[in-house]
mmCIF file of C-alpha atoms in Angstrom:
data_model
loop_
_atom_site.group_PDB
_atom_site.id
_atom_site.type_symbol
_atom_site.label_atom_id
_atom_site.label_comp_id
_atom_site.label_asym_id
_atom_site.label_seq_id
_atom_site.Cartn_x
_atom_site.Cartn_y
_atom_site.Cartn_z
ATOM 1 C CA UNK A 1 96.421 82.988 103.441
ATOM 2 C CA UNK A 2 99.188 80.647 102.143
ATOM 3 C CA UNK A 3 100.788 82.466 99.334
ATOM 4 C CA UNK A 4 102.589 79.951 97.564
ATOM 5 C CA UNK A 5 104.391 76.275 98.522
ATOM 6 C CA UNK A 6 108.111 76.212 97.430
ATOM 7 C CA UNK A 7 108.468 72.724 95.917
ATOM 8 C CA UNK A 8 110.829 70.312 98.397
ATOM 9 C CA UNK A 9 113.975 70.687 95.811
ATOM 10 C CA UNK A 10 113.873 74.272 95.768
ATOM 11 C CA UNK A 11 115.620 75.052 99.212
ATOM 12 C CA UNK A 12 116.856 78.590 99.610
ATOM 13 C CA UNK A 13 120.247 79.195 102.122
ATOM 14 C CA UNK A 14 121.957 81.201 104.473
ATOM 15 C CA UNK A 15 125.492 82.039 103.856
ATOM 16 C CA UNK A 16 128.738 83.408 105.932
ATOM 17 C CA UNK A 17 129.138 86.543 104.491
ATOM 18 C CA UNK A 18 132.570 86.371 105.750
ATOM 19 C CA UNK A 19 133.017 82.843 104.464
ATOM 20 C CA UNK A 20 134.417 82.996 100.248
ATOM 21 C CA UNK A 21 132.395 79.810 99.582
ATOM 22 C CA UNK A 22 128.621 79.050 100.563
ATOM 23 C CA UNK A 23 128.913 77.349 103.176
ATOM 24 C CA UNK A 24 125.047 76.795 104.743
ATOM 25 C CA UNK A 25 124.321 77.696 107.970
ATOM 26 C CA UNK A 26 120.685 77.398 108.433
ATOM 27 C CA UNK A 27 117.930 77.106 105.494
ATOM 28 C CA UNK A 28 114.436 80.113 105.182
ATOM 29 C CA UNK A 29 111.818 77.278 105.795
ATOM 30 C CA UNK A 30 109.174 79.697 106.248
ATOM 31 C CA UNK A 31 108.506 83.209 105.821
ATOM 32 C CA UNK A 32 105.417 84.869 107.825
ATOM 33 C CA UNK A 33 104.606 88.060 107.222
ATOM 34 C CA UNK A 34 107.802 88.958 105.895
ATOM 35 C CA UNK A 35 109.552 87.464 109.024
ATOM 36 C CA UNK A 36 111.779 84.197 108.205
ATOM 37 C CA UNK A 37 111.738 80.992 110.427
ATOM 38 C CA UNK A 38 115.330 79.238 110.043
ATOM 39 C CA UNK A 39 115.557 75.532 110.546
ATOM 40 C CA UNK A 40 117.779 76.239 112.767
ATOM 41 C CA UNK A 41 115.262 77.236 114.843
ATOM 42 C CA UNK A 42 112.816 74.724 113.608
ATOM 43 C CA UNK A 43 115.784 71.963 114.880
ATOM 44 C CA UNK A 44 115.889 73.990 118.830
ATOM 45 C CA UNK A 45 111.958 73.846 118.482
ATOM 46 C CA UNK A 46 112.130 70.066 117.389
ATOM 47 C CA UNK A 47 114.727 69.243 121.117
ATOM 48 C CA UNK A 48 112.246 71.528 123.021
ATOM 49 C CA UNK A 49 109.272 69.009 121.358
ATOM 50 C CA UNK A 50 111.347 65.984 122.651
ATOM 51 C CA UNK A 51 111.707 67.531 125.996
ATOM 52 C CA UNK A 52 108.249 67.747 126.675
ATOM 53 C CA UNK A 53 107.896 64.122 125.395
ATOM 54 C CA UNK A 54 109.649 63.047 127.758
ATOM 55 C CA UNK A 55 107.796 64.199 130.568
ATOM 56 C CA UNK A 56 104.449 64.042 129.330
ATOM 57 C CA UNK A 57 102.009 61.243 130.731
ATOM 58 C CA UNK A 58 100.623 59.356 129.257
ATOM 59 C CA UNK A 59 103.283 59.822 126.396
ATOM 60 C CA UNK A 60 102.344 61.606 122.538
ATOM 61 C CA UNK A 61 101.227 59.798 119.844
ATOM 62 C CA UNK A 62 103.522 58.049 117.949
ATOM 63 C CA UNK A 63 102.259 60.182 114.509
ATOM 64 C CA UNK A 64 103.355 63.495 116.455
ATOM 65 C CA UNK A 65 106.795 61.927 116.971
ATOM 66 C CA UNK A 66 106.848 61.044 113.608
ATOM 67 C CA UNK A 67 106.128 64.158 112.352
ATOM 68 C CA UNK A 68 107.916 66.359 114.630
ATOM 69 C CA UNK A 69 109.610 68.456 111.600
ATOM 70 C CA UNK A 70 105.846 69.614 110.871
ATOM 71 C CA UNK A 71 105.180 69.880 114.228
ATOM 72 C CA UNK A 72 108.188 72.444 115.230
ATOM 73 C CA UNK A 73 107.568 74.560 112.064
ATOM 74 C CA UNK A 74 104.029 75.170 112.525
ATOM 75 C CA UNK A 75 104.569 75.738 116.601
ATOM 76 C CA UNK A 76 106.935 78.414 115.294
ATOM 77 C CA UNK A 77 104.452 80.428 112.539
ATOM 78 C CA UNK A 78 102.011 80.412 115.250
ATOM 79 C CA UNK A 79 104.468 82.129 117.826
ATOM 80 C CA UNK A 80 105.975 84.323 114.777
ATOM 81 C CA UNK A 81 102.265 85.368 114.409
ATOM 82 C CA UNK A 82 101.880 85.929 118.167
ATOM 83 C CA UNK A 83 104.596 87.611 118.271
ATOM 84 C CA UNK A 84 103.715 90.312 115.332
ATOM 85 C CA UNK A 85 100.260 90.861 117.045
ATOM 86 C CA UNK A 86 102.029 92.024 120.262
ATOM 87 C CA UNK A 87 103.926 93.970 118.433
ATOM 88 C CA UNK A 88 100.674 95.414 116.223
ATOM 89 C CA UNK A 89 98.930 96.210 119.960
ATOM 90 C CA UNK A 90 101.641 97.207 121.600
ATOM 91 C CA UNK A 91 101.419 95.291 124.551
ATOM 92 C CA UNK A 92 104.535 95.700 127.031
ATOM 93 C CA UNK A 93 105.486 94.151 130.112
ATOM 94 C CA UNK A 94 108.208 95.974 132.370
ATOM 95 C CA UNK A 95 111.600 94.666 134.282
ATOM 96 C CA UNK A 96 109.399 95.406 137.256
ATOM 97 C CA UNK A 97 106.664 92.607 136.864
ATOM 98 C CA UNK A 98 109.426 90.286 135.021
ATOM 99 C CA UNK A 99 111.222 90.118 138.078
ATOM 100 C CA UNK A 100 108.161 90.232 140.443
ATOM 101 C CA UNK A 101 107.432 87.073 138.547
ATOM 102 C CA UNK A 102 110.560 85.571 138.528
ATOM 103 C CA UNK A 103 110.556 85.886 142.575
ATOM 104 C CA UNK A 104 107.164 84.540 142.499
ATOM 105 C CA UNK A 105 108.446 81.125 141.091
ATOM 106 C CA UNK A 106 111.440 81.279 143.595
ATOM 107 C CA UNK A 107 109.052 81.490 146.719
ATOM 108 C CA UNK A 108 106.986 78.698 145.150
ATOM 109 C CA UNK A 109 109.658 76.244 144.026
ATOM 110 C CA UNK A 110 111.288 77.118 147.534
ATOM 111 C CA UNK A 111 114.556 78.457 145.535
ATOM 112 C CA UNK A 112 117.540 81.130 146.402
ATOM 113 C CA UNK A 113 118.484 83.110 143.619
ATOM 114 C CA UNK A 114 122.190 80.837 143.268
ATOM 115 C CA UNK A 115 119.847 77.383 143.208
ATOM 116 C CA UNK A 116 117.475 78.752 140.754
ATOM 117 C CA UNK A 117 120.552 80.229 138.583
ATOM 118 C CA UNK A 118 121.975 76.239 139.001
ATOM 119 C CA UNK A 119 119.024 74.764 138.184
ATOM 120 C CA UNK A 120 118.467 77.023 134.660
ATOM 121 C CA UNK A 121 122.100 75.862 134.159
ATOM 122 C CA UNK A 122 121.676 72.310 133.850
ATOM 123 C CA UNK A 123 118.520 72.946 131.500
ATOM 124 C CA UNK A 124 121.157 74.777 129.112
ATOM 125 C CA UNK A 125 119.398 78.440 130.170
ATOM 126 C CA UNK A 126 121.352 81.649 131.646
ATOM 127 C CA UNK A 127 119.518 83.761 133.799
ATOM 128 C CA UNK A 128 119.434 86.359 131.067
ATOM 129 C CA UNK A 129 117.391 83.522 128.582
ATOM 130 C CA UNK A 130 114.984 82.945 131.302
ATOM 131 C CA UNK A 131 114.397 86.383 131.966
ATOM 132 C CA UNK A 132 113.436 87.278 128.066
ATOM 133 C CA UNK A 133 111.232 83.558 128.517
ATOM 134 C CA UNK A 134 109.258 85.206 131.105
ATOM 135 C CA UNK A 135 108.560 88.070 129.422
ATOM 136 C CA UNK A 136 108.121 86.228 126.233
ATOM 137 C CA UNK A 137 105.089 84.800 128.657
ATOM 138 C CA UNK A 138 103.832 87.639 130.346
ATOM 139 C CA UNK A 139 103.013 89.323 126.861
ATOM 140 C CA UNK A 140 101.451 86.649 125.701
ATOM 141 C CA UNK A 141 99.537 85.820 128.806
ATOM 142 C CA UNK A 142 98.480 90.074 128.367
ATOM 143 C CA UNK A 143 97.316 88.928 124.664
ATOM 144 C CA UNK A 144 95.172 86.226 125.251
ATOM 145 C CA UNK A 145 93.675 87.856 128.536
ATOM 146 C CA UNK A 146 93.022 90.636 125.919
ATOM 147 C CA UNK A 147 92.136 88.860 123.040
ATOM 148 C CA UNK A 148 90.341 85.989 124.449
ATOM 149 C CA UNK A 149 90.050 85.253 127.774
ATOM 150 C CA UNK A 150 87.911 88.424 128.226
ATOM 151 C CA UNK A 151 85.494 87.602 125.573
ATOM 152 C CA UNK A 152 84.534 83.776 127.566
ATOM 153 C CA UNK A 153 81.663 83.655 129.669
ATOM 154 C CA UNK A 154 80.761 80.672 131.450
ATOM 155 C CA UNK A 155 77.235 79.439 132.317
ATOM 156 C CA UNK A 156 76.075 77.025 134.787
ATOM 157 C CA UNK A 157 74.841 74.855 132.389
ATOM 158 C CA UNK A 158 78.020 74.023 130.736
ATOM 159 C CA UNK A 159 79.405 73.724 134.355
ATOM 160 C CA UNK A 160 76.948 70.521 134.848
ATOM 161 C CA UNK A 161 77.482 69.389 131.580
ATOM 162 C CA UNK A 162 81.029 68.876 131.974
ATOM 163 C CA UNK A 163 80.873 67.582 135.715
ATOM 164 C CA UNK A 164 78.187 64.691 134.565
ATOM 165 C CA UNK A 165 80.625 63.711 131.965
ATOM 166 C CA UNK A 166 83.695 63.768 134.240
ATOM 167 C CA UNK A 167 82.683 62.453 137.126
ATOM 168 C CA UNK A 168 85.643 60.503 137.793
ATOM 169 C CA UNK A 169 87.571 63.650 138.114
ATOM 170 C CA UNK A 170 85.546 64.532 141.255
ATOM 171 C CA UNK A 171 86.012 61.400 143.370
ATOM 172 C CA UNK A 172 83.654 58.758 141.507
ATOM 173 C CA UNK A 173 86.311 56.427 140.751
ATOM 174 C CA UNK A 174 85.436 52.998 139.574
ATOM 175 C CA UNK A 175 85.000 50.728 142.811
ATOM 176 C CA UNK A 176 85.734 46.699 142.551
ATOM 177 C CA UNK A 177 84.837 43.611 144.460
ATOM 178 C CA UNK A 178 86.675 40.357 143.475
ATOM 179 C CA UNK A 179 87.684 36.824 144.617
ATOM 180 C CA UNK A 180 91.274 35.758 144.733
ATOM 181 C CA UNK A 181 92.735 32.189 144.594
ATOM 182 C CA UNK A 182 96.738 32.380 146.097
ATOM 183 C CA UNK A 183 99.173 30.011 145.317
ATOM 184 C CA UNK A 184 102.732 30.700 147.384
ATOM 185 C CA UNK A 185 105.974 30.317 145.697
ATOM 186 C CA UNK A 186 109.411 31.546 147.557
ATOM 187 C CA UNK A 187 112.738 30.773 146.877
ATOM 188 C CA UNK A 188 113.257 28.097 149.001
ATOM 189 C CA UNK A 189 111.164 25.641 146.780
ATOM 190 C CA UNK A 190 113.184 23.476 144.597
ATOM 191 C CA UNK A 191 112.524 23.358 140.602
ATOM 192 C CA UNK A 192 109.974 20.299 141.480
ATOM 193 C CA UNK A 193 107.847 22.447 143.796
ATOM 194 C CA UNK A 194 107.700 25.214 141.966
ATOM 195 C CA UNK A 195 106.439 23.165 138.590
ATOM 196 C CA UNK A 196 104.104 21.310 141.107
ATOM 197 C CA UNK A 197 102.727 24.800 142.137
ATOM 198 C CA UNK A 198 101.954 25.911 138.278
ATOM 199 C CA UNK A 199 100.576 22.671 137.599
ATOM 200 C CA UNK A 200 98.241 23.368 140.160
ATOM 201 C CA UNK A 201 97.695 26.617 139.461
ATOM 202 C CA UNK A 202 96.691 25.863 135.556
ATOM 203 C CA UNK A 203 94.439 23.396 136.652
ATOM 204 C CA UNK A 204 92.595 25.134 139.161
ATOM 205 C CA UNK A 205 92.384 28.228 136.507
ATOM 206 C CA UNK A 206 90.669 26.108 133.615
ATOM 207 C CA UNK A 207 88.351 24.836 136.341
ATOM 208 C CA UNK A 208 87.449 28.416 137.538
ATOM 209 C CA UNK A 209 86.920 29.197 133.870
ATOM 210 C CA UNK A 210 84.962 26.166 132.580
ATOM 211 C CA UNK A 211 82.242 27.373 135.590
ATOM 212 C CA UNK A 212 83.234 26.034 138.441
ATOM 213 C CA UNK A 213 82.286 27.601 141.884
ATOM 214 C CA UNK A 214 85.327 29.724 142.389
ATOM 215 C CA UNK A 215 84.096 30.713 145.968
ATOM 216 C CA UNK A 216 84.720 26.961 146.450
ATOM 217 C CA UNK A 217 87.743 26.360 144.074
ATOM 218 C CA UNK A 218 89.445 29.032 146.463
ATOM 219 C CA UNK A 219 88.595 27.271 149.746
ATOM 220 C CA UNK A 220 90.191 23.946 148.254
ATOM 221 C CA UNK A 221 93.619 25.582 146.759
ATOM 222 C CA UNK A 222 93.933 28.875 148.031
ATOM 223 C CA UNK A 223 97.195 29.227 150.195
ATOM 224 C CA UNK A 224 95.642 32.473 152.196
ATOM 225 C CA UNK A 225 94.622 30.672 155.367
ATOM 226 C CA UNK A 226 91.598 33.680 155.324
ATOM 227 C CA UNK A 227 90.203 32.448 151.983
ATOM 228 C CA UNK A 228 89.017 28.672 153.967
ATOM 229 C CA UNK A 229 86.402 30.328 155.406
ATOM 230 C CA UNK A 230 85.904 33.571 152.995
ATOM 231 C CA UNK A 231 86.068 31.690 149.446
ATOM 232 C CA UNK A 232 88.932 34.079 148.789
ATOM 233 C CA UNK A 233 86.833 37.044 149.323
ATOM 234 C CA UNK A 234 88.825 40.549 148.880
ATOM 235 C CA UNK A 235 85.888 42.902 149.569
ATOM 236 C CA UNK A 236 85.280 46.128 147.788
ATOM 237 C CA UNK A 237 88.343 48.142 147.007
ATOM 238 C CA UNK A 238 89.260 51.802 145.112
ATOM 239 C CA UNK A 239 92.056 51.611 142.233
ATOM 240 C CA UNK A 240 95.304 52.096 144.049
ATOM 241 C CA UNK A 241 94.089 50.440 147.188
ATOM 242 C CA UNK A 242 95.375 47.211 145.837
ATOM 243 C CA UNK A 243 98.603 45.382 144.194
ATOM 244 C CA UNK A 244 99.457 47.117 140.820
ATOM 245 C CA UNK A 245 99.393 43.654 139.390
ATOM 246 C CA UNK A 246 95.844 43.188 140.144
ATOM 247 C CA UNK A 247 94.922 46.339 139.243
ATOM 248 C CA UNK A 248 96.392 46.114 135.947
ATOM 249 C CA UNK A 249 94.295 42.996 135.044
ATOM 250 C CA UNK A 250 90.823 44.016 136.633
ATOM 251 C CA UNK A 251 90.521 47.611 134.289
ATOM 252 C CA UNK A 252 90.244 45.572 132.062
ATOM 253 C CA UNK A 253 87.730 42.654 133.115
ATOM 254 C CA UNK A 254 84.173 42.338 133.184
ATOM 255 C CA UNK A 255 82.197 41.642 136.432
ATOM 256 C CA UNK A 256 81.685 37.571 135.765
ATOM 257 C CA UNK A 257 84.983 37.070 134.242
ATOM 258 C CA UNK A 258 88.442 35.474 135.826
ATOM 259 C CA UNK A 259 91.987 36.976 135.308
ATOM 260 C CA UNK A 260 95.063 35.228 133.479
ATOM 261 C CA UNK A 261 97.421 33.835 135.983
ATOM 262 C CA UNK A 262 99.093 37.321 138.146
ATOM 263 C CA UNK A 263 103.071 36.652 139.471
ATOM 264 C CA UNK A 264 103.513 38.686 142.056
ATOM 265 C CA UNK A 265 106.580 38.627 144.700
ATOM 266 C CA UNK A 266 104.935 35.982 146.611
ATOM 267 C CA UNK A 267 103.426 33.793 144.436
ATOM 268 C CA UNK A 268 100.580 32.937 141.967
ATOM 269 C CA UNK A 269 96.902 34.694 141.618
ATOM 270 C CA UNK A 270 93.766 34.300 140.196
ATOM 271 C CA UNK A 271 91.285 36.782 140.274
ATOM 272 C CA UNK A 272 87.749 36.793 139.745
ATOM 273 C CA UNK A 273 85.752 40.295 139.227
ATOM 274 C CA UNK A 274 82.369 39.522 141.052
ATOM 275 C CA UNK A 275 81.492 43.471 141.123
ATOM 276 C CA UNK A 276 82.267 46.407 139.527
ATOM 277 C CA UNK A 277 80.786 50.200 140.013
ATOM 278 C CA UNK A 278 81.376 53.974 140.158
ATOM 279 C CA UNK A 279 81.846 55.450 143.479
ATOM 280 C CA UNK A 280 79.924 58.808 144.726
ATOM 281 C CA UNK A 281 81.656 61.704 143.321
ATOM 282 C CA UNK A 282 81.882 65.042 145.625
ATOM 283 C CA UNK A 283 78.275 67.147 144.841
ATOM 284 C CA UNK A 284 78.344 69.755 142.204
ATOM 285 C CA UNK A 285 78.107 72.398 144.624
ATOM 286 C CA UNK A 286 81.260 71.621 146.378
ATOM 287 C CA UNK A 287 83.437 71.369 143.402
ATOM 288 C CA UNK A 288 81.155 74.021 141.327
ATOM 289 C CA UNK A 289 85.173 76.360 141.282
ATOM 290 C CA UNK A 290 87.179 73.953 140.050
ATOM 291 C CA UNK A 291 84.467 72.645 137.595
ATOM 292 C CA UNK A 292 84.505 76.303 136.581
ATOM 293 C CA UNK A 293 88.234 76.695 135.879
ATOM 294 C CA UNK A 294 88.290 73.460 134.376
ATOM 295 C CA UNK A 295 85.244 74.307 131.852
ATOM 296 C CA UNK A 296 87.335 78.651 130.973
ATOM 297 C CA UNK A 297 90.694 76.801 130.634
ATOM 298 C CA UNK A 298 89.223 74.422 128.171
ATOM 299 C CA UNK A 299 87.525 77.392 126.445
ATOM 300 C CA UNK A 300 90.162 79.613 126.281
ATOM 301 C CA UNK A 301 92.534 76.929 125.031
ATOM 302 C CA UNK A 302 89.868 76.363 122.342
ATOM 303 C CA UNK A 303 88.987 79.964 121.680
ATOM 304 C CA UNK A 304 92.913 80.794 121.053
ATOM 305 C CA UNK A 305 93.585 78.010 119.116
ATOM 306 C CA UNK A 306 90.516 79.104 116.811
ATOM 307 C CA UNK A 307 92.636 82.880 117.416
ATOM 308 C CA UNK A 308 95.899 81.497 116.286
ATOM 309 C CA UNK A 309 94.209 80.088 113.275
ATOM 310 C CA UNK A 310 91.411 83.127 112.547
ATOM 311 C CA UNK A 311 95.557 84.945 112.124
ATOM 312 C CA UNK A 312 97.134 82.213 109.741
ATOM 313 C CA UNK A 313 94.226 82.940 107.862
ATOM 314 C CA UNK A 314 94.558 87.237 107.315
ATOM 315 C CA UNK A 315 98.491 86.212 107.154
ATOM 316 C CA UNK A 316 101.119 86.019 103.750
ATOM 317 C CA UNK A 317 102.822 82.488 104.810
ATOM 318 C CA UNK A 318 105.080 81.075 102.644
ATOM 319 C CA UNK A 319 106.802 77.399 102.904
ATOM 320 C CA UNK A 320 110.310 76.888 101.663
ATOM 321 C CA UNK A 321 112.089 73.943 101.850
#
């Protein structure tokens, strides 16, 4: 339970003992359990937040950037309270399986002992921070395997559940069939031709829009010699199995409808969408494993959130700031 929330003005400090005046070091922005959380350590959290920004795909949402002080400081009660339950069940891990584990990431990452010291380095780690890191992990990986993971059964309903509404993670990816009308620019072409070409190009498109047969509109204008004879017929095709500039434009279309005008290195396109469907995914029974990790790691994420916060709720947490 929350015991009390320090008004904003009320800040309480950390002082040099050594230092005659008081000079602030870091600010209590949190106590749990009688255990403080510095924003110092709220601001490391904060970079490590950033970090992981970075690389994430597709990137956070803009209201977890914006309220990455909130963020950091409740990441950090939540490992303070992790941290205090390890503690409370005495869960250990040993140099022994600490360095088993490092050498396990050095045979997968295909690094000596000097390269993976380097490569710490540039992160800003020593050897000696990634060593209590793993550990850090290994306890808590102990915890939730106690905790949680142990108490998560998975049936083979929820298995078929979760493959039906996911198919697209098991090889049914949408499939598209489409018409394409080329116009070629290069560099050669003085300012004239080029302007000729776009003329052309945003004639041709309000024609294909106002109805016009576009199977014929591409045998008439289409600079792919292929498209006389095919009406500009691309076939059937997978996502990634054509230009990214197409690609970009059909997600998004409707079987029936015709794309704005694509630049591509080569020239002008436009596209029509004459199909669009989802491919066969793999059968249950093949994938049945991974659908089953997929479902537990979904569940225990979910049952140790609901953990973390079943804790907040039995703990004294006080805000300062």
């Amino acid at each position: 339970m929350i015991k009390r929330l320090i008004p904003l003005s009320l800040a309480v400090v950390l002082t040099l003992p050594s230092l005659s005046s008081a000079e602030v070091v870091s600010r209590i922005l949190a106590v749990v359990n009688d255990e403080i959380v510095t924003s110092y350590a709220v601001d490391k959290e904060k970079r490590a937040l950033l970090k992981e920004a970075e690389r994430q795909q597709p990137p956070p949402d803009p209201k977890t950037l914006a309220n990455l002080d909130e963020v950091a400081l409740n990441r950090l009660i939540d490992k303070k309270l992790v941290e205090q339950k390890i503690r409370e069940l005495d869960i250990r891990v040993g140099e022994e399986e600490v360095r088993q584990a490092i050498e396990d990431v050095k045979r997968q990452n295909k690094l000596s002992q000097e390269a993976l010291v380097a490569a710490l380095a540039n992160q800003g780690l020593s050897f000696d921070q990634y060593k209590a890191q793993i550990k850090e992990q290994l306890e808590r990986l102990r915890l939730v395997s106690q905790e949680v993971r142990s108490k998560i059964q998975v049936g083979e309903r929820e298995m078929r559940e979760y493959y039906e509404a996911n198919k697209a993670k098991f090889g049914a990816e949408d499939i598209f069939r489409a018409r394409n009308i080329y116009f070629k620019l290069d560099d050669k072409m003085s300012a004239e031709q080029v302007k000729k070409v776009m003329t052309t190009a945003m004639t041709v498109l309000h024609e294909a829009r106002s109805g016009k047969d576009f199977a014929e509109l591409a045998r008439q204008y289409s600079d792919d010699p292929a498209a006389k004879g095919n009406g500009g017929d691309l076939g059937t095709f997978r996502k990634g199995d054509i230009l990214p500039e197409f690609e970009e434009q059909l997600a998004r279309m409707r079987p029936g409808e015709v794309s704005d005008l694509i630049y591509t290195a080569t020239g002008l396109h436009i596209v029509k969408l004459e199909e669009r469907s989802l491919g066969t995914p793999k059968p249950f029974e093949q994938v049945k494993a991974e659908v089953e990790d997929l479902v537990y790691r979904k569940k225990s994420e979910d049952r140790f959130n609901q953990w973390v916060a079943d804790l907040r709720k039995g703990a004294a947490i006080e805000l300062r700031q």
